RNA sequence: GCCGGCGUAGCUCAGGGGUAGAGCAACUGAUUCGUAAUCAGUAGGUCCGGAGUUCAAAUCUCCGCGCCGGCACCA
């Protein structure tokens, strides 16, 4: 930190309205607020000085832009409230559970958490008492005080209190950084700040939400702490709105819709593997047919490779050493049928279900000699892979142990990498656009600590990906050090109903596997060269992508994806034969149809097919049967449209075309 | 894998040492009805599994398993 300029005797403060106020150096933002008006002084939560959020009582020693932050400044107010709320939680917990150590308590999206070290477990039943204590502390209106301590004294102080985690944090703070300690009444915590002037400013629109274990410093080798999550808002109304939003989001949960719409199920004998039901598999088949067409038109060739390969094969590819703990292994032996005998002797060689398709694709590439003229080869496979994911990681369709990727590997020359990257980005944009997916976050994952290949190669590869993203006009975050060991990657993330981010598409540059598996082509010069391998997936996996689509559409699929596209419902049994004939014609036109001849009132049928999220309902009664018409009703609308049956079939057929085949 | 919670009918949930409950769904019957719930009746259970305590366990204890929420991991 650079030393501040020698304090001038006067500071000139420019307020947001452009007015300038002059004070003696050392004036505080709180004082300025009071001078502007008592209302502002009361509402003041903190201040922004030269863009930085600061405490109201921090002395200002130089001139600059100053803005008083109040509850009306949503982003700042929420940040301050949530940060103070984390402190409030820690203060309450230490009051109620002596001996509990505090660690860290940051603000997160929609709330905050605090990690505690305590031998006895907390239970959600403790929340009520903790919240009550927090409210009491708000009522007590404890003033905030900031002190700057000497580093060694601070470490000694927290050690003496038995707060070894805090002491460790202080010891790790960069030299030269102020060790600031905030007091809220008698309670104090090491903190960078800033904080509200007193606990009353936090308000009471908060709620503790979840309890979880979390490793100290995010490292599973460290002790596990107890994390308490909470949410906090400016007022009760916002809190209520947030809780309502969460409730609504839960209704979009793909696991819930999957059951309600009879799309798929899981059971414990095959945990992490999906049982796709007929209606769910319709969705799968549409996705597969669609992406196959998109890839065909983009110059891909499709292959199919083995599920089960010998361990020797995986040793060569590097998976045996790098990925084995995620693999399912199978002994290549005939199991014993003898009573009491061990199932297998363990003498046979081990095989493994493939966790990735890439090494198998390399085998196909290596059949025969490839010329530079053959490249690029875009080899795709709807490859079914198995990964032995940790039990705690499994999550509906989003994280499974058996998955099918819309995988492909592009073997190309160095000089083709940029073109191929751009080509993929175009394909990606077209596909996600077809599904109306716009909320995509792009990440460029760069070289990890442990990696193969020279820095030269990495420089080139990372720059190449960044250039492609720029050329495509995409803004992206850099995920420092999160690349694969063999190369950097682009990650395309989608967000689920409750805000969790999942990687779907991916695009990776690989210079290592071709080397490892000795992949070559013959160049123009007659010499052997290494191709570059681009690993890429558009959906990622059918499972995860389907899960995200279910949540994206909340089960109300566009016509081309809907498991049941049309329901034909009769008003009286007099229309049964007409309805059956109509359904037959719809089916002949390639549509997925249900015929509802049940002896129920039409209101009942309308309700049922609406709840089933069937996009189009054709109601037929005596009148329609007599006139050869249908009454067409669309999901979500009470409107009806009477059409000649022929016209209705033509129109629905047209609307049901997949986006790549739409007229 | 780790921490916390949960596990009762197809679904949503109540019950908490003494004969297992409701609503919806299912089934049967009646009703033939014009755009989001017609009425009546019937059937449905290894209360996740195993062991223990007890005269008696869905209920209490222990051990497993699964699921949910996080953490770690992660294409």
XYZ file of C-alpha atoms (C1' of nucleotides) in Angstrom:
738
model
C 0.000 0.000 0.000
C 1.445 3.362 -0.965
C 1.823 5.880 1.848
C -0.963 8.453 1.814
C 0.073 11.952 0.911
C 0.801 14.182 3.881
C -2.591 15.346 5.151
C -3.512 18.698 3.746
C -5.055 20.979 6.296
C -8.207 21.144 4.235
C -10.119 18.618 2.162
C -12.512 19.450 -0.650
C -15.354 16.947 -0.892
C -17.377 16.730 -4.087
C -20.883 15.400 -3.511
C -22.916 13.470 -6.085
C -24.926 16.574 -7.002
C -21.684 18.307 -7.964
C -21.576 20.626 -4.976
C -18.290 20.946 -3.158
C -17.839 21.241 0.583
C -14.611 22.164 2.284
C -13.656 20.782 5.678
C -10.666 20.533 7.903
C -8.743 17.342 7.234
C -9.976 14.476 9.373
C -13.635 15.231 8.914
C -15.848 12.162 8.719
C -18.561 11.272 6.236
C -20.953 11.067 9.170
C -20.248 14.688 10.001
C -20.804 15.700 6.380
C -24.117 13.846 6.345
C -25.182 15.626 9.534
C -24.329 18.964 7.975
C -26.414 18.184 4.928
C -29.416 17.361 7.081
C -30.571 15.419 10.126
C -32.639 13.100 7.929
C -29.603 12.053 5.965
C -27.536 11.717 9.121
C -30.087 9.283 10.478
C -30.370 7.315 7.255
C -26.643 7.168 6.605
C -25.235 3.621 6.580
C -21.740 4.208 5.218
C -20.116 6.298 2.542
C -18.394 5.932 -0.766
C -15.212 7.936 -0.984
C -13.527 7.947 -4.363
C -15.590 4.890 -5.183
C -14.563 2.910 -2.116
C -17.060 1.928 0.534
C -15.939 3.293 3.947
C -17.187 3.644 7.498
C -19.050 6.846 8.391
C -16.518 7.641 11.111
C -13.336 7.157 9.081
C -11.392 10.440 8.974
C -11.016 11.849 5.474
C -7.538 13.169 4.904
C -7.635 14.089 1.261
C -9.982 15.668 -1.226
C -12.248 13.575 -3.391
C -15.723 12.496 -4.392
C -17.951 11.600 -1.466
C -21.378 9.989 -1.460
C -23.429 9.067 1.590
C -24.851 5.555 1.356
C -28.397 4.985 2.610
C -30.908 2.132 2.380
C -32.000 3.520 -0.968
C -28.652 2.532 -2.499
C -29.727 -1.038 -3.004
C -26.475 -2.771 -3.844
C -24.404 -1.018 -1.177
C -27.111 -1.264 1.444
C -27.547 -4.989 0.906
C -23.799 -5.538 0.992
C -23.504 -3.675 4.284
C -26.544 -5.281 5.866
C -25.435 -8.769 4.905
C -21.901 -8.242 6.087
C -23.091 -6.859 9.415
C -25.591 -9.662 9.635
C -22.753 -12.174 9.379
C -21.093 -10.432 12.336
C -24.386 -10.368 14.174
C -24.728 -14.112 13.638
C -21.223 -14.713 14.974
C -21.862 -12.484 17.966
C -25.114 -14.289 18.754
C -23.551 -17.719 18.335
C -20.644 -16.885 20.620
C -23.034 -15.517 23.223
C -25.194 -18.643 23.132
C -22.480 -21.246 22.578
C -19.367 -20.244 24.500
C -16.197 -21.843 23.254
C -17.244 -21.608 19.615
C -14.479 -20.186 17.445
C -15.203 -17.728 14.680
C -13.478 -17.938 11.305
C -14.807 -16.163 8.234
C -18.208 -14.803 7.299
C -18.536 -13.318 3.840
C -21.439 -11.894 1.883
C -22.737 -14.130 -0.891
C -25.528 -13.821 -3.424
C -28.777 -13.037 -1.574
C -27.185 -13.399 1.839
C -24.203 -14.403 3.870
C -22.703 -17.258 5.838
C -20.392 -17.686 8.767
C -18.089 -20.636 9.438
C -17.694 -21.735 13.041
C -15.401 -24.193 14.777
C -17.191 -26.039 17.551
C -16.920 -29.628 18.732
C -20.647 -30.181 19.224
C -22.754 -29.994 16.096
C -25.236 -27.214 15.575
C -28.725 -28.214 14.617
C -31.301 -26.279 12.639
C -33.296 -26.319 15.866
C -30.723 -23.902 17.267
C -31.654 -21.374 14.591
C -34.656 -20.047 16.455
C -32.606 -19.188 19.534
C -29.818 -17.701 17.441
C -32.222 -15.538 15.454
C -33.853 -14.359 18.680
C -30.459 -13.389 20.044
C -29.642 -11.603 16.796
C -32.852 -9.588 17.024
C -32.076 -8.719 20.636
C -28.663 -7.450 19.569
C -30.311 -5.288 16.918
C -32.653 -3.871 19.542
C -29.679 -3.172 21.798
C -28.411 -0.855 19.051
C -24.766 -1.586 19.793
C -22.468 1.052 18.332
C -19.647 0.060 15.996
C -16.077 1.001 16.795
C -13.013 0.350 14.685
C -9.511 -0.085 16.062
C -6.259 -0.731 14.284
C -4.002 -3.149 16.114
C -0.396 -4.165 15.959
C -0.087 -7.450 14.099
C 1.794 -9.415 16.759
C -0.396 -8.027 19.525
C -3.478 -9.001 17.534
C -2.206 -12.520 16.984
C -1.360 -12.872 20.665
C -4.764 -11.485 21.631
C -6.753 -13.907 19.502
C -4.512 -16.827 20.502
C -5.196 -16.014 24.120
C -8.935 -16.031 23.450
C -8.542 -19.470 21.911
C -9.388 -18.057 18.487
C -6.670 -19.888 16.626
C -8.349 -19.535 13.227
C -8.489 -15.761 13.564
C -4.848 -15.718 14.644
C -3.992 -17.755 11.565
C -5.877 -15.343 9.316
C -4.014 -12.364 10.785
C -0.679 -14.084 10.392
C -1.465 -14.587 6.715
C -2.520 -11.003 6.000
C -0.075 -9.253 3.693
C 2.514 -7.163 5.488
C 1.590 -3.511 5.559
C -2.147 -4.146 5.648
C -3.918 -2.599 8.640
C -5.090 -5.138 11.192
C -8.496 -3.646 11.874
C -10.753 -4.939 14.610
C -14.410 -4.004 14.790
C -16.305 -3.785 18.064
C -20.063 -4.140 18.204
C -20.637 -3.366 21.855
C -18.310 -5.663 23.777
C -18.019 -8.247 21.061
C -15.260 -7.827 18.493
C -13.983 -9.483 15.377
C -11.072 -9.072 13.038
C -12.505 -7.544 9.908
C -11.620 -5.401 6.962
C -14.918 -3.535 7.232
C -16.633 -1.279 6.530
C -19.571 -1.659 8.878
C -22.827 0.044 9.731
C -22.675 2.626 12.534
C -24.661 0.413 14.902
C -26.537 -2.881 15.012
C -29.904 -1.138 14.706
C -29.116 -0.279 11.098
C -29.111 -3.959 10.158
C -32.846 -4.200 10.657
C -34.646 -7.476 11.176
C -35.352 -8.654 7.653
C -33.028 -11.633 8.000
C -33.396 -15.362 8.350
C -31.026 -18.259 8.916
C -31.520 -20.755 6.136
C -29.097 -23.643 6.022
C -26.559 -25.526 8.033
C -23.673 -27.308 6.362
C -20.165 -28.543 6.816
C -17.395 -26.628 5.087
C -13.691 -27.287 5.095
C -11.339 -24.701 6.543
C -9.905 -22.776 3.618
C -11.865 -24.964 1.248
C -9.424 -27.825 1.587
C -10.742 -31.298 2.371
C -7.504 -32.119 4.206
C -8.300 -29.427 6.778
C -10.744 -29.527 9.655
C -14.401 -29.283 8.782
C -16.167 -26.241 10.160
C -19.875 -25.681 10.618
C -21.324 -23.177 8.210
C -24.551 -21.341 8.924
C -26.167 -19.650 5.934
C -28.550 -16.744 6.155
C -30.330 -14.283 3.958
C -30.812 -10.597 4.757
C -32.692 -7.736 3.122
C -33.500 -4.100 3.644
C -37.051 -4.753 4.744
C -39.480 -7.541 5.552
C -41.203 -7.170 2.212
C -37.975 -7.926 0.361
C -37.302 -10.916 2.582
C -40.790 -12.265 1.955
C -40.390 -11.718 -1.781
C -37.087 -13.583 -1.724
C -38.550 -16.537 0.182
C -41.439 -16.627 -2.248
C -39.054 -16.558 -5.191
C -37.192 -19.566 -3.783
C -40.449 -21.428 -3.303
C -41.490 -20.732 -6.880
C -38.095 -21.779 -8.178
C -38.440 -25.092 -6.396
C -41.511 -25.790 -8.484
C -39.268 -25.743 -11.551
C -36.941 -28.332 -10.083
C -36.340 -30.897 -12.817
C -36.562 -33.762 -10.323
C -40.025 -32.678 -9.329
C -41.186 -32.022 -12.898
C -39.580 -35.275 -13.997
C -41.856 -37.129 -11.620
C -44.940 -35.041 -12.285
C -44.605 -35.362 -16.052
C -43.487 -38.983 -15.892
C -40.205 -38.271 -17.678
C -37.680 -40.372 -15.703
C -36.865 -41.819 -12.336
C -33.940 -42.952 -10.208
C -33.734 -45.859 -7.839
C -31.129 -46.906 -5.389
C -29.953 -50.012 -7.221
C -28.659 -47.730 -9.971
C -27.933 -44.548 -8.142
C -26.788 -41.774 -10.376
C -28.115 -43.525 -13.484
C -31.330 -42.505 -15.135
C -34.360 -44.639 -15.967
C -35.805 -42.664 -18.848
C -39.545 -43.216 -19.219
C -41.240 -43.111 -22.612
C -42.133 -39.438 -22.284
C -38.698 -38.426 -21.090
C -37.043 -40.421 -23.809
C -39.050 -38.496 -26.388
C -37.198 -35.416 -25.214
C -33.877 -37.242 -25.450
C -34.615 -38.479 -28.951
C -35.573 -35.019 -30.143
C -32.369 -33.593 -28.710
C -30.265 -36.307 -30.262
C -31.866 -36.058 -33.687
C -31.551 -32.287 -33.614
C -27.892 -32.098 -32.605
C -27.023 -34.875 -35.071
C -28.519 -32.821 -37.893
C -26.702 -29.715 -36.721
C -23.390 -31.580 -36.611
C -23.946 -33.352 -39.901
C -24.467 -30.034 -41.618
C -21.331 -28.749 -39.916
C -19.082 -31.446 -41.334
C -18.918 -33.963 -38.499
C -18.632 -37.710 -38.957
C -20.206 -39.954 -36.348
C -18.666 -43.042 -34.771
C -19.398 -45.536 -31.997
C -16.688 -46.964 -29.753
C -16.457 -49.656 -27.035
C -17.724 -49.249 -23.467
C -15.296 -51.615 -21.859
C -11.554 -51.365 -22.456
C -8.581 -53.023 -20.817
C -6.694 -51.184 -18.092
C -3.623 -51.296 -20.333
C -5.436 -48.977 -22.700
C -6.208 -46.493 -19.936
C -2.618 -46.666 -18.719
C -1.506 -45.482 -22.132
C -4.019 -42.676 -22.271
C -3.030 -41.485 -18.802
C -6.486 -42.011 -17.321
C -5.303 -44.881 -15.159
C -3.016 -42.583 -13.205
C -4.985 -39.323 -13.468
C -8.601 -40.417 -13.469
C -8.762 -43.902 -12.000
C -10.610 -42.956 -8.835
C -13.477 -41.845 -11.042
C -13.606 -45.057 -13.033
C -15.604 -48.258 -12.697
C -13.357 -51.263 -13.071
C -14.470 -54.722 -14.101
C -12.413 -57.911 -13.830
C -12.124 -59.726 -17.151
C -13.028 -63.102 -15.664
C -15.944 -65.460 -15.649
C -17.460 -65.144 -12.171
C -17.497 -68.334 -10.132
C -20.885 -69.981 -9.711
C -19.659 -72.256 -6.938
C -21.287 -71.897 -3.566
C -18.947 -70.175 -1.127
C -16.186 -69.667 -3.668
C -14.909 -66.136 -4.235
C -16.647 -64.485 -7.166
C -13.402 -63.837 -9.000
C -9.828 -64.856 -8.394
C -8.391 -61.472 -9.277
C -6.024 -63.222 -11.693
C -7.633 -61.844 -14.812
C -6.745 -58.453 -16.235
C -8.816 -55.449 -15.231
C -11.009 -53.591 -17.622
C -12.792 -50.295 -17.133
C -15.962 -48.659 -18.389
C -14.935 -45.649 -20.397
C -15.134 -42.352 -18.535
C -14.317 -40.398 -21.719
C -14.408 -41.030 -25.423
C -11.242 -39.301 -26.507
C -8.714 -42.163 -26.397
C -11.089 -44.373 -28.360
C -11.486 -41.721 -31.041
C -7.726 -41.553 -31.317
C -7.726 -45.278 -32.150
C -10.038 -44.648 -35.072
C -7.902 -41.760 -36.256
C -4.830 -43.963 -36.123
C -6.275 -46.606 -38.440
C -4.372 -46.023 -41.651
C -2.214 -43.038 -42.459
C -3.754 -39.593 -42.424
C -2.628 -36.841 -44.743
C -2.725 -33.119 -44.041
C -5.388 -33.081 -46.722
C -7.667 -35.212 -44.488
C -7.714 -32.606 -41.754
C -9.695 -31.387 -40.010
C -11.539 -34.546 -39.044
C -14.494 -33.800 -36.801
C -15.296 -37.108 -35.151
C -18.442 -37.176 -33.076
C -19.992 -39.782 -30.822
C -23.016 -39.839 -28.594
C -20.760 -41.601 -26.190
C -22.127 -43.240 -23.098
C -19.596 -42.769 -20.307
C -19.445 -43.893 -16.702
C -17.799 -41.950 -13.945
C -17.643 -43.085 -10.372
C -18.763 -39.821 -8.824
C -18.711 -39.362 -5.057
C -22.100 -40.124 -3.524
C -22.419 -36.634 -2.165
C -21.880 -35.166 -5.615
C -24.851 -36.832 -7.297
C -27.673 -34.480 -8.117
C -30.671 -35.497 -10.201
C -29.946 -35.263 -13.907
C -27.291 -32.604 -13.336
C -24.654 -34.882 -11.888
C -24.930 -38.538 -12.800
C -22.658 -41.561 -12.965
C -23.759 -42.719 -16.378
C -23.929 -39.944 -18.922
C -24.096 -39.571 -22.649
C -22.090 -36.753 -24.103
C -22.652 -35.105 -27.443
C -18.936 -35.461 -27.730
C -16.600 -34.847 -30.623
C -12.907 -34.555 -31.208
C -11.565 -32.415 -33.945
C -8.178 -33.492 -35.245
C -6.620 -30.567 -37.034
C -3.408 -28.815 -37.974
C -2.007 -25.995 -35.911
C -3.024 -23.465 -38.547
C -6.634 -24.659 -38.404
C -7.168 -24.148 -34.684
C -8.545 -20.616 -34.903
C -10.969 -21.461 -37.686
C -12.175 -24.547 -35.883
C -12.671 -22.611 -32.672
C -14.742 -19.970 -34.392
C -16.660 -22.622 -36.239
C -17.525 -24.296 -32.962
C -18.585 -21.030 -31.365
C -20.930 -20.459 -34.287
C -22.438 -23.909 -33.887
C -22.751 -23.377 -30.161
C -24.502 -20.025 -30.545
C -26.903 -21.425 -33.120
C -27.839 -24.377 -30.919
C -28.327 -22.452 -27.684
C -30.246 -19.807 -29.606
C -32.576 -22.518 -30.888
C -33.466 -23.371 -27.300
C -33.858 -19.757 -26.266
C -30.966 -20.120 -23.827
C -29.535 -16.670 -23.380
C -28.316 -16.728 -19.813
C -24.973 -18.344 -20.576
C -21.768 -17.535 -18.784
C -18.497 -17.993 -20.598
C -15.274 -18.887 -18.832
C -11.781 -19.260 -20.111
C -9.967 -21.729 -17.878
C -6.245 -21.141 -18.017
C -3.123 -23.164 -17.243
C -3.166 -25.058 -13.953
C -0.167 -25.451 -11.670
C 0.356 -29.031 -12.669
C 0.375 -29.217 -16.419
C 1.983 -30.730 -19.444
C 3.464 -28.784 -22.304
C 5.770 -25.793 -22.479
C 4.796 -22.245 -21.555
C 5.115 -21.358 -25.235
C 2.430 -23.782 -26.178
C 0.210 -22.556 -23.360
C 0.681 -18.919 -24.327
C -0.351 -19.755 -27.834
C -3.311 -21.897 -26.828
C -4.730 -19.428 -24.319
C -4.312 -16.508 -26.677
C -5.985 -18.468 -29.412
C -9.062 -19.157 -27.298
C -9.239 -15.580 -26.039
C -8.981 -14.309 -29.608
C -11.813 -16.543 -30.695
C -14.047 -15.364 -27.839
C -13.284 -11.760 -28.711
C -13.924 -12.364 -32.373
C -17.270 -13.898 -31.465
C -18.030 -10.835 -29.361
C -18.497 -12.795 -26.150
C -17.606 -11.451 -22.738
C -16.095 -14.017 -20.448
C -14.513 -14.540 -17.065
C -11.034 -15.921 -16.658
C -10.933 -19.016 -14.481
C -7.333 -18.800 -13.386
C -5.591 -22.159 -13.179
C -8.703 -24.202 -13.907
C -7.703 -25.525 -17.286
C -7.193 -29.204 -17.928
C -3.663 -30.484 -17.446
C -3.355 -30.904 -21.194
C -4.674 -27.538 -22.276
C -6.883 -24.509 -21.630
C -10.623 -24.744 -22.074
C -13.670 -22.690 -22.731
C -16.547 -23.496 -20.427
C -20.165 -22.657 -21.131
C -22.326 -22.532 -18.035
C -26.080 -22.502 -17.553
C -27.926 -21.751 -14.340
C -30.554 -24.005 -12.783
C -33.841 -23.003 -11.172
C -32.300 -22.052 -7.866
C -29.252 -20.297 -9.241
C -26.643 -23.032 -9.304
C -24.306 -22.860 -12.249
C -23.580 -25.989 -14.315
C -21.039 -26.419 -17.061
C -22.705 -27.692 -20.183
C -20.775 -27.014 -23.339
C -17.014 -27.174 -23.380
C -14.212 -26.595 -25.840
C -10.680 -27.691 -25.034
C -7.353 -27.459 -26.783
C -5.225 -30.542 -26.328
C -1.589 -30.831 -27.384
C -0.826 -33.631 -24.939
C -2.948 -36.634 -25.841
C -1.775 -36.730 -29.468
C 1.763 -36.840 -28.125
C 0.991 -39.471 -25.509
C -0.822 -41.730 -27.930
C 1.572 -40.907 -30.764
C -0.952 -39.500 -33.197
C 0.481 -38.245 -36.485
C -0.431 -37.130 -39.937
C 1.747 -36.702 -42.988
C 2.286 -33.073 -43.838
C 2.773 -31.305 -47.121
C 6.479 -31.758 -46.552
C 6.148 -35.529 -46.388
C 7.122 -35.507 -42.715
C 5.078 -36.775 -39.794
C 3.409 -34.067 -37.703
C 1.294 -34.004 -34.561
C -2.276 -32.913 -35.043
C -3.958 -30.787 -32.400
C -6.973 -32.348 -30.720
C -9.961 -30.207 -29.869
C -12.340 -31.792 -27.350
C -15.758 -30.257 -27.560
C -19.363 -30.793 -26.540
C -22.338 -28.557 -27.239
C -24.939 -29.869 -24.813
C -22.265 -31.369 -22.621
C -24.323 -34.368 -21.630
C -27.874 -35.221 -22.599
C -28.726 -35.764 -18.948
C -27.585 -32.399 -17.647
C -28.796 -30.497 -20.686
C -32.223 -32.121 -20.450
C -32.334 -31.243 -16.745
C -31.542 -27.635 -17.478
C -34.071 -27.485 -20.304
C -36.766 -28.876 -18.010
C -36.021 -26.096 -15.526
C -35.600 -23.476 -18.245
C -39.048 -24.232 -19.654
C -40.525 -25.241 -16.282
C -41.797 -28.325 -18.113
C -43.676 -26.222 -20.693
C -41.630 -27.397 -23.631
C -41.840 -25.838 -27.035
C -43.969 -27.922 -29.344
C -41.111 -29.716 -31.057
C -39.774 -31.034 -27.744
C -43.011 -31.693 -25.885
C -43.455 -35.365 -24.970
C -47.135 -35.114 -25.801
C -47.797 -32.416 -28.359
C -51.523 -32.626 -28.772
C -54.369 -33.969 -26.658
C -57.681 -34.632 -28.346
C -60.468 -34.458 -25.782
C -64.121 -35.225 -26.318
C -67.060 -33.452 -24.756
C -69.479 -36.316 -25.137
C -69.076 -39.912 -26.245
C -70.939 -39.018 -29.417
C -67.684 -37.505 -30.632
C -65.534 -40.557 -29.824
C -65.177 -41.931 -33.318
C -64.511 -38.494 -34.745
C -61.854 -37.906 -32.070
C -60.184 -41.224 -32.817
C -60.105 -40.526 -36.514
C -58.690 -37.078 -35.842
C -55.959 -38.488 -33.590
C -55.088 -40.982 -36.296
C -54.624 -38.198 -38.816
C -52.472 -36.193 -36.389
C -50.294 -39.243 -35.777
C -50.025 -39.859 -39.487
C -48.718 -36.304 -39.761
C -45.949 -37.281 -37.340
C -47.358 -35.713 -34.187
C -47.365 -37.140 -30.673
C -51.000 -37.378 -29.663
C -53.091 -38.501 -26.723
C -56.774 -39.188 -27.093
C -58.932 -38.527 -24.074
C -62.294 -40.246 -24.432
C -62.891 -40.551 -20.706
C -66.327 -40.010 -19.373
C -65.427 -36.731 -17.675
C -66.565 -33.173 -18.018
C -64.618 -31.037 -20.447
C -63.561 -28.698 -17.640
C -61.977 -31.650 -15.900
C -60.121 -32.663 -19.052
C -58.954 -29.121 -19.719
C -57.568 -28.933 -16.218
C -55.816 -32.281 -16.447
C -54.161 -31.620 -19.786
C -53.165 -28.148 -18.628
C -51.524 -29.567 -15.517
C -49.837 -32.162 -17.705
C -48.412 -29.204 -19.667
C -49.630 -30.476 -23.014
C -49.090 -27.572 -25.434
C -52.156 -28.026 -27.604
C -55.602 -29.278 -26.664
C -58.130 -30.061 -29.373
C -61.641 -30.177 -27.962
C -64.271 -31.920 -30.032
C -67.965 -32.245 -29.341
C -71.039 -32.945 -31.380
C -70.723 -29.685 -33.234
C -67.096 -30.255 -34.290
C -67.850 -33.844 -35.262
C -70.710 -32.674 -37.426
C -68.794 -29.850 -39.050
C -65.348 -31.473 -39.312
C -63.745 -28.840 -37.133
C -61.729 -28.665 -33.901
C -61.670 -26.200 -31.043
C -57.992 -25.460 -30.442
C -56.787 -24.302 -27.077
C -53.153 -23.550 -26.225
C -51.494 -24.182 -22.893
C -51.618 -21.102 -20.696
C -54.361 -19.351 -22.598
C -58.138 -19.588 -22.151
C -58.684 -18.565 -25.777
C -60.232 -20.978 -28.231
C -59.925 -21.076 -31.952
C -62.254 -23.095 -34.150
C -60.566 -24.447 -37.255
C -61.299 -26.949 -39.953
C -59.540 -30.144 -38.920
C -57.392 -30.171 -42.054
C -56.199 -26.624 -41.370
C -55.504 -27.418 -37.732
C -53.380 -30.436 -38.611
C -51.418 -28.424 -41.154
C -50.853 -25.597 -38.735
C -49.796 -27.782 -35.820
C -47.487 -29.768 -38.052
C -45.873 -26.570 -39.213
C -45.466 -25.281 -35.670
C -44.013 -28.588 -34.488
C -41.017 -28.412 -36.819
C -37.694 -28.350 -34.977
C -35.966 -24.969 -35.210
C -33.467 -26.193 -37.795
C -36.310 -27.303 -40.020
C -38.707 -24.459 -39.496
C -39.997 -22.997 -42.721
C -16.132 -38.924 0.828
C -17.414 -35.015 4.949
C -21.305 -31.989 7.898
C -26.599 -31.228 8.902
C -31.599 -32.737 7.839
C -35.190 -36.224 6.055
C -37.191 -41.431 4.925
C -45.172 -43.600 6.758
C -50.049 -45.489 0.426
C -48.348 -43.760 -6.572
C -47.878 -38.152 -4.821
C -48.180 -34.376 -0.692
C -48.096 -35.052 4.336
C -50.310 -36.140 9.661
C -49.469 -39.608 13.709
C -44.473 -40.456 17.882
C -44.631 -47.221 22.884
C -50.905 -50.448 22.797
C -55.521 -52.587 15.857
C -51.735 -47.497 10.508
C -54.506 -42.014 8.947
C -56.089 -37.665 5.483
C -56.274 -35.183 0.714
C -55.118 -36.009 -4.310
C -54.193 -40.069 -7.749
C -55.968 -45.357 -8.845
C -60.177 -48.760 -9.341
C -65.843 -49.658 -9.629
C -70.598 -47.594 -10.476
C -73.825 -43.586 -11.708
C -73.673 -39.110 -14.623
C -73.038 -37.539 -21.541
C -71.803 -32.628 -19.521
C -69.002 -26.784 -24.275
C -63.108 -25.033 -22.169
C -58.816 -25.413 -15.129
C -61.757 -30.358 -10.258
C -69.615 -34.238 -11.048
C -71.226 -37.598 -7.250
C -71.011 -42.211 -4.563
C -68.353 -46.413 -3.325
C -63.873 -49.751 -3.247
C -59.032 -51.047 -2.857
C -54.238 -49.747 -1.503
C -48.790 -50.188 3.610
C -42.100 -54.917 5.105
C -44.150 -47.118 8.392
C -36.163 -47.464 4.084
C -33.245 -52.156 5.806
C -30.923 -54.922 9.924
C -30.001 -55.618 15.053
C -31.276 -54.248 20.097
C -34.481 -52.470 24.477
C -39.654 -53.790 25.912
C -45.212 -57.889 27.632
C -45.654 -54.693 23.222
C -41.633 -50.647 18.414
C -43.796 -46.961 12.712
C -42.644 -44.549 17.486
C -36.871 -45.478 21.850
C -31.229 -47.082 20.930
C -27.363 -48.639 17.683
C -25.520 -49.967 12.694
C -26.343 -49.655 7.539
C -28.711 -47.639 2.902
C -30.993 -43.875 0.124
C -32.600 -38.941 -0.697
C -32.350 -33.410 0.263
C -29.118 -28.966 1.319
C -24.155 -27.496 1.612
C -18.607 -28.613 1.496
C -14.847 -31.129 -1.170
C -14.462 -33.265 -6.028
C -15.799 -32.515 -11.220
C -16.136 -33.356 -16.653
